[in-house]
Every structure is written in C-alpha cells, then in structure tokens.
PDB file of C-alpha atoms and ligand atoms in Angstrom:
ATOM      1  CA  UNK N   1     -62.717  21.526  35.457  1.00 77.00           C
ATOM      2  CA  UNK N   2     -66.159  20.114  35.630  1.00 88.00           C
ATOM      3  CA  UNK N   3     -67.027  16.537  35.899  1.00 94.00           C
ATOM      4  CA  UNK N   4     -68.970  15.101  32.979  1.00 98.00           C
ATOM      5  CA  UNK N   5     -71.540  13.098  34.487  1.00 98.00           C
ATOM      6  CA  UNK N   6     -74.199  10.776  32.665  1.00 98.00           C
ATOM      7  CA  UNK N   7     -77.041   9.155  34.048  1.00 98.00           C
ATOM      8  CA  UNK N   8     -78.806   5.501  33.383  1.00 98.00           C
ATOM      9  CA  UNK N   9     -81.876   4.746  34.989  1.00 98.00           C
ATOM     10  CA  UNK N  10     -83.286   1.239  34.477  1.00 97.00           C
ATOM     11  CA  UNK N  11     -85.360  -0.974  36.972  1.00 98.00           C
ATOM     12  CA  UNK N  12     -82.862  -3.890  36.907  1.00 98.00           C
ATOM     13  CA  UNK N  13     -84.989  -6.357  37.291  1.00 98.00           C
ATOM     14  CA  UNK N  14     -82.510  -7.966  38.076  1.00 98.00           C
ATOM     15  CA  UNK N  15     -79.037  -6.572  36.908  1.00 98.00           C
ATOM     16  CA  UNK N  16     -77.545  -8.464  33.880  1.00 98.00           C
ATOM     17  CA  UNK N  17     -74.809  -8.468  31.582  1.00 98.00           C
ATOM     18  CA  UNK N  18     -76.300  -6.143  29.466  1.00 97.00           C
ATOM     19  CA  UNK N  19     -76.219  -3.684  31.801  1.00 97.00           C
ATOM     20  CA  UNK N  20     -72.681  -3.921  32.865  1.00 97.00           C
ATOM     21  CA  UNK N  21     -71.291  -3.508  29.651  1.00 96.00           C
ATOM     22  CA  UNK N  22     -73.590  -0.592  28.898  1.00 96.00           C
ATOM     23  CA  UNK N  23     -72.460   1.052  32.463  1.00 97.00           C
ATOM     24  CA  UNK N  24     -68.802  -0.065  30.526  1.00 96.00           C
ATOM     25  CA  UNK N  25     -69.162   2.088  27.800  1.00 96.00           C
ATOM     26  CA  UNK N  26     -70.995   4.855  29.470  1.00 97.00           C
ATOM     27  CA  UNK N  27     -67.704   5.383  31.441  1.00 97.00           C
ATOM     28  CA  UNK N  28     -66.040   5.613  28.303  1.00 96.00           C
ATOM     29  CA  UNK N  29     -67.679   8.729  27.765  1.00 97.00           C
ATOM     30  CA  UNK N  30     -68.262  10.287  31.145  1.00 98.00           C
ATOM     31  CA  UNK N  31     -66.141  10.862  34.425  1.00 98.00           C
ATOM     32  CA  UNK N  32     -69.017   9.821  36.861  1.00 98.00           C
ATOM     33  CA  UNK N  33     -72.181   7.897  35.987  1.00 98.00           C
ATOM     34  CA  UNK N  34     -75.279   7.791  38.392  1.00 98.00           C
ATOM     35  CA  UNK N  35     -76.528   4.725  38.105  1.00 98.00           C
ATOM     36  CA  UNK N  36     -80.687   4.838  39.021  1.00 98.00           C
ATOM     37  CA  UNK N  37     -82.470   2.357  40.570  1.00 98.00           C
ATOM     38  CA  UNK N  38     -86.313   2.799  39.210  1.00 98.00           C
ATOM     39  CA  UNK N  39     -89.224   2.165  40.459  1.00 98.00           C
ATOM     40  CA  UNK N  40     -87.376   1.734  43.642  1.00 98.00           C
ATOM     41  CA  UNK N  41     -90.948   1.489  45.479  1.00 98.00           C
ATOM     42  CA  UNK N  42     -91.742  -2.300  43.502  1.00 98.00           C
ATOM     43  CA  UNK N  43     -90.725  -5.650  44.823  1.00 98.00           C
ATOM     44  CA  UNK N  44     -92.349  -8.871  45.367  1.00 97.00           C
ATOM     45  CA  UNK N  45     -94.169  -9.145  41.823  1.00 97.00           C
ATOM     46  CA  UNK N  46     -92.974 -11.342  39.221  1.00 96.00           C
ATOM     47  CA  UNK N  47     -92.039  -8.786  36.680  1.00 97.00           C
ATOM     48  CA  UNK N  48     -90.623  -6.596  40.168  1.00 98.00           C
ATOM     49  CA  UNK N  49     -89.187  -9.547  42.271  1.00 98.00           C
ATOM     50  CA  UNK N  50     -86.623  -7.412  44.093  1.00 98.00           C
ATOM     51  CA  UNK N  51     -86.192  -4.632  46.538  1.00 98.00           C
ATOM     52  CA  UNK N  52     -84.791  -1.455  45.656  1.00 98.00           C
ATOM     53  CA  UNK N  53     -81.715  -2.513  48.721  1.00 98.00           C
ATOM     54  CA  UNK N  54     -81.510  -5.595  46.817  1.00 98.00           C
ATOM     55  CA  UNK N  55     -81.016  -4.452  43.965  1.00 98.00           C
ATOM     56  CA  UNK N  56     -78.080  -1.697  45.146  1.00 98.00           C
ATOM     57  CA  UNK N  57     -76.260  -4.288  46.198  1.00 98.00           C
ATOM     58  CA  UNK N  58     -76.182  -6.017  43.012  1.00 98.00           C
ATOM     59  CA  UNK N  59     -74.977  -3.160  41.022  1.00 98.00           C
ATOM     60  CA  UNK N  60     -72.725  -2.335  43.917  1.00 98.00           C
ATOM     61  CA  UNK N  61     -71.098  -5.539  44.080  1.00 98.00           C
ATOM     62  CA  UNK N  62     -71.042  -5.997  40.125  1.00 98.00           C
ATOM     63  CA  UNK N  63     -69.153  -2.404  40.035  1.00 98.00           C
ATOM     64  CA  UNK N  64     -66.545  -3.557  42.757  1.00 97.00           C
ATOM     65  CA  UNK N  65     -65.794  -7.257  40.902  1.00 97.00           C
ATOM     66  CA  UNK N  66     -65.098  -4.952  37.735  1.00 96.00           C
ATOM     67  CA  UNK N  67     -62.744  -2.860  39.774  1.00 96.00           C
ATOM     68  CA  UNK N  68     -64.673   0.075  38.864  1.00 97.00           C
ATOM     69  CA  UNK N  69     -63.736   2.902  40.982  1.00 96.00           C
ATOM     70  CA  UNK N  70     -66.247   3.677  44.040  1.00 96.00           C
ATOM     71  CA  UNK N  71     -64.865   7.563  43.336  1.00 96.00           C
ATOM     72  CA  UNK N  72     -66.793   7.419  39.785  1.00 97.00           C
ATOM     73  CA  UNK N  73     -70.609   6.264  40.411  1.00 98.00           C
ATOM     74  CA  UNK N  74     -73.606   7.092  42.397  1.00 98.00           C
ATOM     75  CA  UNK N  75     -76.520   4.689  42.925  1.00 98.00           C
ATOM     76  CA  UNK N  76     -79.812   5.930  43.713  1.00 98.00           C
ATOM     77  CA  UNK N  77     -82.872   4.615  44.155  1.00 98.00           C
ATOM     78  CA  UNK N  78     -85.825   6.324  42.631  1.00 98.00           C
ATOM     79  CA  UNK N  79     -89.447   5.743  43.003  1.00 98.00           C
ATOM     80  CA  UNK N  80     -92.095   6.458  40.595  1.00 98.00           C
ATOM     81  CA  UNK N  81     -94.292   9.164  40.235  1.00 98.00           C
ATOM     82  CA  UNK N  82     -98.045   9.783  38.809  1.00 94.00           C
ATOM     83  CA  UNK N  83     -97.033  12.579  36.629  1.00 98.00           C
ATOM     84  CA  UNK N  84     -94.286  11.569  33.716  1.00 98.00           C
ATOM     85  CA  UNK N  85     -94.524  15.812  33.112  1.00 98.00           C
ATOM     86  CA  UNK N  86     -92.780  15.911  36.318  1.00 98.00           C
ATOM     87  CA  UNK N  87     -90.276  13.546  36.447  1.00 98.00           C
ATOM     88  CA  UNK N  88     -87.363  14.569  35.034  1.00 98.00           C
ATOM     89  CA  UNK N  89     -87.748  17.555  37.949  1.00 98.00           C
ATOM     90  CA  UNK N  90     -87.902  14.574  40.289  1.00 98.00           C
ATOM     91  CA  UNK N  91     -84.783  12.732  38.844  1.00 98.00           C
ATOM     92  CA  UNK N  92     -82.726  16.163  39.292  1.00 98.00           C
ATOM     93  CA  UNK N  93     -84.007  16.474  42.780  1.00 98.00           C
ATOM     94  CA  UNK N  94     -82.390  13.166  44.198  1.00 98.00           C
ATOM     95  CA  UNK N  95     -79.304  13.302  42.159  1.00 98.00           C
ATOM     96  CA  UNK N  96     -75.982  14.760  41.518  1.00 98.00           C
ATOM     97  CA  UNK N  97     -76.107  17.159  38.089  1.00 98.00           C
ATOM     98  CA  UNK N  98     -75.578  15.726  35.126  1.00 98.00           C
ATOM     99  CA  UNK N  99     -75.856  16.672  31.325  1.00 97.00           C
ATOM    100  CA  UNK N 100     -75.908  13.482  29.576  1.00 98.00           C
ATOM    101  CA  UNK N 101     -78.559  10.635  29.639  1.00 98.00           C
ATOM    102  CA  UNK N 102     -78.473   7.531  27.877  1.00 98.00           C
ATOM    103  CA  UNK N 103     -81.268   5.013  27.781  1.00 97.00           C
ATOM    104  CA  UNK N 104     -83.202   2.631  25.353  1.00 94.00           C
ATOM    105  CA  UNK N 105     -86.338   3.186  27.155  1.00 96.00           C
ATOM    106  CA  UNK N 106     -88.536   5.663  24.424  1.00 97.00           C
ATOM    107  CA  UNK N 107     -90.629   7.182  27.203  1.00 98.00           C
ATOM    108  CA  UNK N 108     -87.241   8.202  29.276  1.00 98.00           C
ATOM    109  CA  UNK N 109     -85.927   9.450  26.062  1.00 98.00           C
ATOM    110  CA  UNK N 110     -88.887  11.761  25.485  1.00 98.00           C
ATOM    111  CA  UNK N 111     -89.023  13.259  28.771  1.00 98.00           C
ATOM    112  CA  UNK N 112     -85.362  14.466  28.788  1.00 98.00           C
ATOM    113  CA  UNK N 113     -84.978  15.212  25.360  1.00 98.00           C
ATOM    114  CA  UNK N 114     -87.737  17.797  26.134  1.00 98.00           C
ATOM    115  CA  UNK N 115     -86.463  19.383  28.746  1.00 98.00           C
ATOM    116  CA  UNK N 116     -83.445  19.748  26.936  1.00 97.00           C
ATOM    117  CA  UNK N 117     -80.960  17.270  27.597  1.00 98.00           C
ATOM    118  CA  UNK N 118     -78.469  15.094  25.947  1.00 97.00           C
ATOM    119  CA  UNK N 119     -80.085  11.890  25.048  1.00 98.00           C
ATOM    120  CA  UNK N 120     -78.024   9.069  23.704  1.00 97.00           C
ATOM    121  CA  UNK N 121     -79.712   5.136  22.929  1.00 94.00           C
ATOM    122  CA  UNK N 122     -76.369   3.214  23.742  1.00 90.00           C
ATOM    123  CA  UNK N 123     -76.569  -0.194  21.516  1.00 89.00           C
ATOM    124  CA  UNK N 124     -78.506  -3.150  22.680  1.00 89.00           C
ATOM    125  CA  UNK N 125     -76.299  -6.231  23.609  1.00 89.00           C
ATOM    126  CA  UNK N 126     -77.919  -9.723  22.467  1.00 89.00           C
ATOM    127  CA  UNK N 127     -81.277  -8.145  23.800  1.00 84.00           C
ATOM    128  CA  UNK N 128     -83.347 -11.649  23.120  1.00 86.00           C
ATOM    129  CA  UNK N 129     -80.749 -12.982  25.606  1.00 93.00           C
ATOM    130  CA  UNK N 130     -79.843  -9.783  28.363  1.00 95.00           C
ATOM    131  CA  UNK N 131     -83.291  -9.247  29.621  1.00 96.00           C
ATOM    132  CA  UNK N 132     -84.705  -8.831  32.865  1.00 97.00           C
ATOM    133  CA  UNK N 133     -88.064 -11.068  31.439  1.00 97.00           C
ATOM    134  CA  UNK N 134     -85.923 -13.087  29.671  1.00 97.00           C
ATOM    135  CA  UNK N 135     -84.263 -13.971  33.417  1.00 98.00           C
ATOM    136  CA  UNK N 136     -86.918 -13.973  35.026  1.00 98.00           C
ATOM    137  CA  UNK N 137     -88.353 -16.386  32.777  1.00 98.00           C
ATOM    138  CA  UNK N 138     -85.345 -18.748  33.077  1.00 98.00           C
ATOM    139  CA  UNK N 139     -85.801 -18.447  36.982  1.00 98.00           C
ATOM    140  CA  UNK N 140     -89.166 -19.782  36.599  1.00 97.00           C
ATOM    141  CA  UNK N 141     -88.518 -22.420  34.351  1.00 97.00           C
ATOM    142  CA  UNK N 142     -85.611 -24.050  35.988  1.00 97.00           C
ATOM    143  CA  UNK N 143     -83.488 -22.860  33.500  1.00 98.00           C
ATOM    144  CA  UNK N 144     -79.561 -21.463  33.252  1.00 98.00           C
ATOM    145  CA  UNK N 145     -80.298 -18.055  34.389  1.00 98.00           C
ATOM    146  CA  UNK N 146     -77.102 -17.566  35.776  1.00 98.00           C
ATOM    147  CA  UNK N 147     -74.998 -17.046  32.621  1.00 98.00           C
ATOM    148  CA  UNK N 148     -77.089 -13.771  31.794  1.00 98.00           C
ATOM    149  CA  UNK N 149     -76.103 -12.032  34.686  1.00 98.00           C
ATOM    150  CA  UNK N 150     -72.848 -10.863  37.129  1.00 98.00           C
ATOM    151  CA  UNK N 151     -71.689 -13.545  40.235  1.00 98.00           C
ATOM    152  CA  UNK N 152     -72.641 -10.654  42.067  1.00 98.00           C
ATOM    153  CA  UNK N 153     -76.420 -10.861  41.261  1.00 98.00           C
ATOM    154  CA  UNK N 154     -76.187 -14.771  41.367  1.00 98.00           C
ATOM    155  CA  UNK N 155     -74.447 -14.562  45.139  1.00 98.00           C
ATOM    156  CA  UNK N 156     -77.402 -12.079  46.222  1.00 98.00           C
ATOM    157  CA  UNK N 157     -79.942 -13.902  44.649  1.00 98.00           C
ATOM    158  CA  UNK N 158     -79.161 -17.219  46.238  1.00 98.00           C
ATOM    159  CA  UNK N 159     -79.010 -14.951  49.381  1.00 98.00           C
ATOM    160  CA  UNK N 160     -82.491 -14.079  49.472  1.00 98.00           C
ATOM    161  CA  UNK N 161     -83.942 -17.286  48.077  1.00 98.00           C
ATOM    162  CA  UNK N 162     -84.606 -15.404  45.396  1.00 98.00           C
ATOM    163  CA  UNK N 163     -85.260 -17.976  43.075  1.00 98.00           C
ATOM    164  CA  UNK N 164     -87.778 -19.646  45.528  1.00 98.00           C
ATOM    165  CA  UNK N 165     -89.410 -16.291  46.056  1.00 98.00           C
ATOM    166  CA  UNK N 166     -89.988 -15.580  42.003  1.00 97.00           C
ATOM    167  CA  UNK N 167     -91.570 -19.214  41.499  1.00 97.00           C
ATOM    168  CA  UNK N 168     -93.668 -18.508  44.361  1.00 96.00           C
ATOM    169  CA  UNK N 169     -94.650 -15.532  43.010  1.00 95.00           C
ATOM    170  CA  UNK N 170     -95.237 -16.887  40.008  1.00 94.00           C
ATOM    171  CA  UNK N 171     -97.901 -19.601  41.009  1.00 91.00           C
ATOM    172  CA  UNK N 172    -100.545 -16.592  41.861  1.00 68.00           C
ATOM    173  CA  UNK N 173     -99.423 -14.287  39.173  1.00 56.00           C
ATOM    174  CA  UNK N 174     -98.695 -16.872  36.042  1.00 53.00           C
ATOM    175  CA  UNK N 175    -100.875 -14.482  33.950  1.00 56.00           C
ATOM    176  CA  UNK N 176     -98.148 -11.299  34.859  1.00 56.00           C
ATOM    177  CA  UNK N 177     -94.739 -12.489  33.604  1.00 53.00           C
TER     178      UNK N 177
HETATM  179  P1  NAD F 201     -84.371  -1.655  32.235  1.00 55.78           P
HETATM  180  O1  NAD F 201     -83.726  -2.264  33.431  1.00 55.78           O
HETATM  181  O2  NAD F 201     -85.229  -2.496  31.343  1.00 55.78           O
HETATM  182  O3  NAD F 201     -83.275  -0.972  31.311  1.00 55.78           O
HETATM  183  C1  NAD F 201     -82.374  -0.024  31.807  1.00 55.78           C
HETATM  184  C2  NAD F 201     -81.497   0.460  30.690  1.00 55.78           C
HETATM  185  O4  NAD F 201     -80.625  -0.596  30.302  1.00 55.78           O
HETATM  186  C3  NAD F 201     -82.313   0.883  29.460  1.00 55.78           C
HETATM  187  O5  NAD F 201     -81.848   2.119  28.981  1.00 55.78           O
HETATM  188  C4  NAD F 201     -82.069  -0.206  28.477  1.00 55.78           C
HETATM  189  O6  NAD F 201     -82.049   0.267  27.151  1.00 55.78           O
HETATM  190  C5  NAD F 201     -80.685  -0.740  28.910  1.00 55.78           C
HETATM  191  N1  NAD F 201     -80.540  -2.163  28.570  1.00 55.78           N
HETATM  192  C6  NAD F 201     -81.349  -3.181  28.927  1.00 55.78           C
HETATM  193  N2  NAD F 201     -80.938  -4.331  28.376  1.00 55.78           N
HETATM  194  C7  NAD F 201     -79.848  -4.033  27.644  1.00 55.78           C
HETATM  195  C8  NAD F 201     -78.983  -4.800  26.806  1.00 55.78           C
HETATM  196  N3  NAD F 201     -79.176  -6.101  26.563  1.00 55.78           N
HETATM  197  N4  NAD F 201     -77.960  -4.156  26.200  1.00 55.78           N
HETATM  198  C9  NAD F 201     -77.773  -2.832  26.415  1.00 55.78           C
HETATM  199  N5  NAD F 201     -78.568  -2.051  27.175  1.00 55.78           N
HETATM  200  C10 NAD F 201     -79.590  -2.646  27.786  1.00 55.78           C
HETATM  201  O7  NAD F 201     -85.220  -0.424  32.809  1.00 55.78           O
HETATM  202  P2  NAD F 201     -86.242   0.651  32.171  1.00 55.78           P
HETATM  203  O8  NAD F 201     -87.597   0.058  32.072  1.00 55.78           O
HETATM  204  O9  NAD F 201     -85.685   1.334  30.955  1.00 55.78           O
HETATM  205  O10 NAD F 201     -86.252   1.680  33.400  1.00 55.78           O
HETATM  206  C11 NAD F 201     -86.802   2.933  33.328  1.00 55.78           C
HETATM  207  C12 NAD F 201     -87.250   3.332  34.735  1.00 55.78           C
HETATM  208  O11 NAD F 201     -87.673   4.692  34.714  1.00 55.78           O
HETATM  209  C13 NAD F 201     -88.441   2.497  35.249  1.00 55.78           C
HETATM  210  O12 NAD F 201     -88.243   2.187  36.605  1.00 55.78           O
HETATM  211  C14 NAD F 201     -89.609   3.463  35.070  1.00 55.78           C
HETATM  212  O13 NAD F 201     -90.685   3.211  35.961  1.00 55.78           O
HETATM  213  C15 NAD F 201     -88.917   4.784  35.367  1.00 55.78           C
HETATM  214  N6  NAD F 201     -89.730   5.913  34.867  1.00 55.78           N
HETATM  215  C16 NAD F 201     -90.584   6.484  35.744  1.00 55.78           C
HETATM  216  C17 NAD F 201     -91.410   7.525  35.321  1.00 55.78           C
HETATM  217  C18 NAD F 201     -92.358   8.100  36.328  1.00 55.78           C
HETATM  218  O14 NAD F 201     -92.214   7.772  37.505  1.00 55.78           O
HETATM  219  N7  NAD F 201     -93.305   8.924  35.929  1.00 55.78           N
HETATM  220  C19 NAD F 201     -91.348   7.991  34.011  1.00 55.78           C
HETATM  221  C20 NAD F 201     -90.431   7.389  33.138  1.00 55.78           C
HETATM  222  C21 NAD F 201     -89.614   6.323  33.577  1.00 55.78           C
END
C-alpha cells in the first residue's frame, strides 16, 4: 500500500515547541512527513539568523530526542523563488510525493489549495509564546528564550554563538525585528 505522506514547510526561525508538537500530530495522521526548510537561501538577518544546515540540524536532532523514527521524515531545504505561481511546481520538484499539506501560513494555503491539494491549518499552540519573533526577541533582550524551544535548538545555538550573532545583528538592523 501507499505511504500517506504530508508536508510542513515553515522557515524555523529557529525551531520551537510549537513546531514539534505540530510535526507530533501531523504523524498522527500521516506515515511520513517532509519536513521543509524555507527560505533555505536566508541567514544572518535578524528575522533570518540561521543557515538552512543550521537549521537541519535542529529539527534533526529535535526528531531523534523524541525518538521519532529516522524511517518516517524527510528534511529539505528549500529556497525561495520570484514567482509564488510557480512554487508549488518547485516544492514537488525537490521532494518526495505527497497529498496532504498542512500549514497556518495563508499564502502557502492558497497556493496548494489551488493546485488541488489537501490543505489542513493544524491548531496554533500558545502562538503569543511559540514564535520564531517572539524568540528572537527574547534572544535580544536577554531574556529566557530557552523554554520556547527543544535542547536540541538550545545545544546548536550555543554552538554557533548564536545568541552573540542575533544581538550583533541586531545593533545594525534594530529597525528589522
Ligand atoms: P514558520 O516557521 O513561521 O511556520 C511554519 C509552520 O509552523 C506554519 O504552518 C505555522 O502555522 C506553524 N506554526 C508556527 N508556530 C506554531 C505554533 N505555535 N503552534 C502550531 N503551529 C505553529 O514558517 P512560514 O513563514 O509559514 O514558512 C513558509 C515558508 O514558505 C517561508 O520560508 C516562505 O518564504 C516559503 N514560501 C515561499 C514562496 C516562494 O518562494 N514563492 C511562496 C510561499 C511560501
């Protein structure tokens, strides 16, 4: 039989809690998730601070601590085009097929729901609290950061300076955040 595979695609910017228990309940529903990394082409910005590398291992090491089977996700990076007409084409070219697509992102939504696909907007978990700005933001600030996202994004950030490299960041791009 066929394996039912869905697809999330979020920039992760960085990966938090609210991702992981959205990949949680995706796998719920599906035998194999790919997991895309967008705008895989952006680091080095305050509201990108990460490579797309970085940012595999993240999700990578997030899956393993979970004890989530390597056997049942992909991760794929996935840079950006000019022409939103064309992405979805784009998305199919660099990964496995799949016939279900769940996001909260409207203009993701749009694009696959017109070409025909499952779309499903998975609930939002404490949103105000699992965001990439709102980590960011606590990064900046000096703030608890940590308790919004997986040890595995903590370990890799502290890795990479990370911290260091978003507060540098963010004294020539204060206006960006
Ligand atoms: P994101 O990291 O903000 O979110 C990823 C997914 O996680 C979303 O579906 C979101 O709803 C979900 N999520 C986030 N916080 C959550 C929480 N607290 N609880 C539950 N779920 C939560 O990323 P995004 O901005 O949605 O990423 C979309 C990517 O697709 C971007 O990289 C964008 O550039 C890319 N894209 C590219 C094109 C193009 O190249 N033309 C077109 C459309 C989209």
């Amino acid at each position: 039989m066929n394996k039912v595979r869905g697809i999330l695609i979020g920039r992760m910017q960085p990966v938090h809690n609210g991702h992981m228990q959205i990949i949680d309940s995706i796998l719920e529903e599906v035998d194999e998730i790919i997991i895309g990394i967008g705008s895989a082409q952006l680091s080095h910005s305050i509201k990108n601070p990460f490579t797309a590398g970085e940012r595999v291992v993240m999700i990578n090491q997030a899956l393993a601590d979970r004890g989530i089977n390597p056997s049942q996700y992909y991760i794929i990076p996935m840079q950006d085009i000019n022409f939103n007409a064309l992405w979805v084409s784009h998305v199919k070219m660099l990964t496995p097929p799949f016939t279900k697509v769940y996001s909260g992102n409207n203009l993701v939504k749009q694009l696959f729901l017109e070409e025909g696909y499952e779309v499903r907007q998975p609930p939002l978990y404490d949103r105000l609290q699992l965001s990439g700005t709102e980590v960011r933001r606590r990064m900046i600030e000096g703030e608890n950061w940590q308790e919004l996202v997986p040890n595995a994004t903590v370990n890799l950030i502290k890795e990479i300076n990370g911290v260091e490299r978003i507060k540098n960041l963010s004294l020539k791009e204060i206006s960006e955040i």
